[in-house]
Short mmCIF file of C-alpha atoms and ligand atoms in Angstrom, two decimals:
data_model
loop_
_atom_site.label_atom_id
_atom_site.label_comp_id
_atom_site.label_asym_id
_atom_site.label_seq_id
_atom_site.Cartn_x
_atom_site.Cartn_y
_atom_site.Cartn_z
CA UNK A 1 0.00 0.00 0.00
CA UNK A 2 1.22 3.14 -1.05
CA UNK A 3 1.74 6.29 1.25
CA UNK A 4 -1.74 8.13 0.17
CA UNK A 5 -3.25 4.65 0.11
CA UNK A 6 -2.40 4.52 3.67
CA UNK A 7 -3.64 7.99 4.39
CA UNK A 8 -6.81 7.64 2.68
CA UNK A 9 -7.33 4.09 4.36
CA UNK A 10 -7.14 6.27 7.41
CA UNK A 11 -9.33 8.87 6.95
CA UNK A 12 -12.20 6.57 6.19
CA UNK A 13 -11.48 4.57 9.22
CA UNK A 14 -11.76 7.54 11.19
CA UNK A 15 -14.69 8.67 9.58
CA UNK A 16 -16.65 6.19 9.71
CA UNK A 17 -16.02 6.20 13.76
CA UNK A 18 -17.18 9.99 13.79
CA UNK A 19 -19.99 8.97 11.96
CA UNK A 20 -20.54 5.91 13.89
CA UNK A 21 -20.79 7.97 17.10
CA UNK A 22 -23.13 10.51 15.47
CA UNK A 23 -24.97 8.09 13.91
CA UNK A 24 -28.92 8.99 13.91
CA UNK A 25 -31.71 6.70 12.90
CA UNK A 26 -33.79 7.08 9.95
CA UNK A 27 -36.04 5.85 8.00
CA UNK A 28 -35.53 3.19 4.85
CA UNK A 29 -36.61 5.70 2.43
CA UNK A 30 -34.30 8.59 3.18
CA UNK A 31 -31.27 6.00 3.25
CA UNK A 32 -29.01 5.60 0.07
CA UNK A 33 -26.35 2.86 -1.00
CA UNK A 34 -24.14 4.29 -3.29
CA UNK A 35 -21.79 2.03 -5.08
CA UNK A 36 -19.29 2.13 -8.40
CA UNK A 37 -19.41 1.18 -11.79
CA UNK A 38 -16.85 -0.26 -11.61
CA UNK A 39 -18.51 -3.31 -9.26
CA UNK A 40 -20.42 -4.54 -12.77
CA UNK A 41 -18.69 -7.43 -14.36
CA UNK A 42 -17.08 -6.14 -17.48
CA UNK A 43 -18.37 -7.88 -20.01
CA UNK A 44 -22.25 -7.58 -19.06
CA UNK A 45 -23.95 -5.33 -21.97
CA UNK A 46 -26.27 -4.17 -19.52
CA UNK A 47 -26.91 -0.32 -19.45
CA UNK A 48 -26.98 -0.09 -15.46
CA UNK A 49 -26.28 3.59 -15.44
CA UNK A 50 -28.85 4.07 -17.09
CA UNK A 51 -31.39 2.36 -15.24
CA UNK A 52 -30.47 -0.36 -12.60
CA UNK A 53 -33.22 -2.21 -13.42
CA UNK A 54 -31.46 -2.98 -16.59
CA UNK A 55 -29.45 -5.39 -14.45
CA UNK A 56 -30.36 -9.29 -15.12
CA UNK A 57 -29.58 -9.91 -11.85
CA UNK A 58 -27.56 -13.16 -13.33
CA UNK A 59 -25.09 -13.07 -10.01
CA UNK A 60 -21.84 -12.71 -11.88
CA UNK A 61 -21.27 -9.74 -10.14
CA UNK A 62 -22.69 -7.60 -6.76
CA UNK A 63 -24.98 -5.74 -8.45
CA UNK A 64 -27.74 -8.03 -8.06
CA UNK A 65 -26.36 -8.70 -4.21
CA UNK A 66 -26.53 -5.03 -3.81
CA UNK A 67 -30.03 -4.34 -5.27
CA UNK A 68 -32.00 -7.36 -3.36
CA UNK A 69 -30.20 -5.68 0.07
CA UNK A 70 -32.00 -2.20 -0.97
CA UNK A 71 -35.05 -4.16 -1.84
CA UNK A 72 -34.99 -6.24 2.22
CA UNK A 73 -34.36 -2.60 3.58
CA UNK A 74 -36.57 -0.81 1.47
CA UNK A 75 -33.64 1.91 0.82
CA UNK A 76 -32.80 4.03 -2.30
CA UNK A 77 -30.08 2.69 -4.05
CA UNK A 78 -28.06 4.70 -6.97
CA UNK A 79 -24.18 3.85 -8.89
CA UNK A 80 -22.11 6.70 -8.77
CA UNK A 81 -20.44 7.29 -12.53
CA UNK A 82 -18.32 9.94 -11.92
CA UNK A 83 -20.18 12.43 -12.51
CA UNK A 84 -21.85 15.18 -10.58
CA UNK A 85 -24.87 13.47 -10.57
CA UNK A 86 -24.29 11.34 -7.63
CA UNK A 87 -22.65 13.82 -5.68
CA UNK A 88 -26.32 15.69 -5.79
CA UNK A 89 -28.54 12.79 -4.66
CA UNK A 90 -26.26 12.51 -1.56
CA UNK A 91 -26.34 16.10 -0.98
CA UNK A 92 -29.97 16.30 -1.28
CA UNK A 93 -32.37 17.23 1.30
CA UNK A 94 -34.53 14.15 1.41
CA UNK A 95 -31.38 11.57 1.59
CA UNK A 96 -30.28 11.66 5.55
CA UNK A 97 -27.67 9.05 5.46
CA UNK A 98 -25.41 7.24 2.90
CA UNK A 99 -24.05 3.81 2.85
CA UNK A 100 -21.28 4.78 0.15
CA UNK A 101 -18.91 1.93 -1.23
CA UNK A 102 -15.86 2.74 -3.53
CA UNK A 103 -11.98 2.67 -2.97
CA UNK A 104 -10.84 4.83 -0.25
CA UNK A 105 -9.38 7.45 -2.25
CA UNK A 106 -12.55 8.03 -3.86
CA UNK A 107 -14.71 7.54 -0.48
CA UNK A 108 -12.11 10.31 1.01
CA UNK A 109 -12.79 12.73 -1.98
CA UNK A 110 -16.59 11.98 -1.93
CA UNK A 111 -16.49 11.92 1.93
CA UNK A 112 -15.14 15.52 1.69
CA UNK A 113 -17.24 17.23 -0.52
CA UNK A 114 -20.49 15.74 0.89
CA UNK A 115 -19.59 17.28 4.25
CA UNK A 116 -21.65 17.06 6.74
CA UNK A 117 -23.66 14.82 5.57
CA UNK A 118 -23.71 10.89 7.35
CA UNK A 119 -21.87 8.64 5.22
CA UNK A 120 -20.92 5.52 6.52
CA UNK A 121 -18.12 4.63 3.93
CA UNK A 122 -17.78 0.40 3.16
CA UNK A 123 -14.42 0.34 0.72
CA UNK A 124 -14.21 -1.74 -2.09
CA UNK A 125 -12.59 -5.28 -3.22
CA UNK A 126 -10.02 -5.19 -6.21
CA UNK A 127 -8.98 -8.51 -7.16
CA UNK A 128 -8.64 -6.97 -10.75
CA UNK A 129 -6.61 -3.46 -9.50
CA UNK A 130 -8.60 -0.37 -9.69
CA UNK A 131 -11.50 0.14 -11.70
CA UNK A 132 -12.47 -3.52 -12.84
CA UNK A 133 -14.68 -5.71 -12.01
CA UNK A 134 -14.22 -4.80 -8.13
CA UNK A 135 -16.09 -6.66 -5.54
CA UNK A 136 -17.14 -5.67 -2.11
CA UNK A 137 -17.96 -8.00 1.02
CA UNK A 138 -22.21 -7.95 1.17
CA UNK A 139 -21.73 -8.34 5.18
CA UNK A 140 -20.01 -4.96 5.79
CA UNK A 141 -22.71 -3.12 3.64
CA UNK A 142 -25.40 -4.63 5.07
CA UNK A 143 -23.58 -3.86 8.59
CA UNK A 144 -23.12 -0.45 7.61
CA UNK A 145 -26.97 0.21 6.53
CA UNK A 146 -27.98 -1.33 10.21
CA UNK A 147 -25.67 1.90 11.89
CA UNK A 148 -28.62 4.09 10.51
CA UNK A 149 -31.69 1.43 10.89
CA UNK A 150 -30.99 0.44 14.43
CA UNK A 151 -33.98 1.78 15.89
CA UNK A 152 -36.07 1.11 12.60
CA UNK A 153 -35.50 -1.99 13.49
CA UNK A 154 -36.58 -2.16 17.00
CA UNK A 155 -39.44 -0.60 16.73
S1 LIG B 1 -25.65 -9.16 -11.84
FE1 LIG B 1 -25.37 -9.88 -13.97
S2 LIG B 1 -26.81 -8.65 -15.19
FE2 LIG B 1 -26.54 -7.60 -13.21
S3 LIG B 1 -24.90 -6.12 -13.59
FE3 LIG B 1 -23.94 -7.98 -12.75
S4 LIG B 1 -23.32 -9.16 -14.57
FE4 LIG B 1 -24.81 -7.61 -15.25
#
C-alpha cells in the first residue's frame, strides 16, 4: 500500500467512527447505498447507469447482491459514474444518510465534498486493481446500513 493509500485508508477509518458515534436513525426511504461502476462485471452489456433495473440480476457480479439488500431494507439505491450526478442525490435534502462503497481514495474525496452529511463509507474489493470488475464483502454493507436502521428496526 502506497503512502496516500495509507492515508486515505485512514481517513475513512476515522470517519466512519465519527460517523458511527453521530450516527442517527432514519427511515428506509431517506437512506441511500451508493456504489461504483466499476462493481459490474465487465463484459455484461447491460446499461446499469442508465437504469439499474437494466441489471439481469444473473449473479456474476454484486450488483444483483446489492439491489435485493436495498429491496430487504426498502432503501434508495443509486451507482455513482463519476459524474456530478451522484454527488447531488447525496447532498440532497430528502437523503439523511449514505451507505457509500468505492476505494478509499474516492470515499475520502466523496467523503469531503459531501460534508456534513452521514456517510458511513464500506471500501471496495479489487482482485482486478482499480476500476475492474471490483467486488465488495455484502456483510459490511449490510452492517453499515444497520448503523442508521438500528432503531427502525426495533421498533
Ligand atoms: S448481476 Fe449480472 S446482469 Fe446484473 S450487472 Fe452484474 S453481470 Fe450484469
Amino acid at each position: 500500500m502506497t503512502i496516500s493509500e495509507t492515508i486515505d485508508a485512514k481517513f475513512v477509518s476515522l470517519s466512519n467512527l465519527v460517523n458511527r458515534l453521530r450516527a442517527a436513525k432514519h427511515p428506509p426511504s431517506s437512506l441511500l447505498i451508493l456504489f461504483p461502476h466499476c462493481i459490474q462485471y465487465s463484459k455484461c452489456p447491460q446499461k446499469i447507469t442508465l437504469d439499474l433495473g437494466e441489471c439481469k440480476r444473473c449473479g456474476k457480479c454484486k450488483v444483483k447482491n446489492l439491489l435485493e439488500l436495498s429491496e430487504k431494507y426498502g432503501v434508495q439505491i443509486a451507482v455513482a459514474t463519476g459524474g456530478r450526478l451522484a454527488l447531488q442525490k447525496v447532498k440532497s435534502e430528502e437523503i439523511r444518510g449514505v451507505i457509500a462503497v468505492a476505494c478509499e481514495k474516492e470515499l475520502r474525496i466523496g467523503l469531503m465534498a459531501a460534508l456534513p452529511k452521514a456517510i458511513m463509507a464500506v471500501p471496495n474489493l479489487r482482485p482486478h486493481g482499480y476500476c475492474k470488475d471490483t467486488d465488495v464483502t455484502m456483510e459490511e454493507v449490510e452492517k453499515q446500513l444497520l448503523m442508521f436502521l438500528e432503531d427502525q428496526e426495533n421498533k
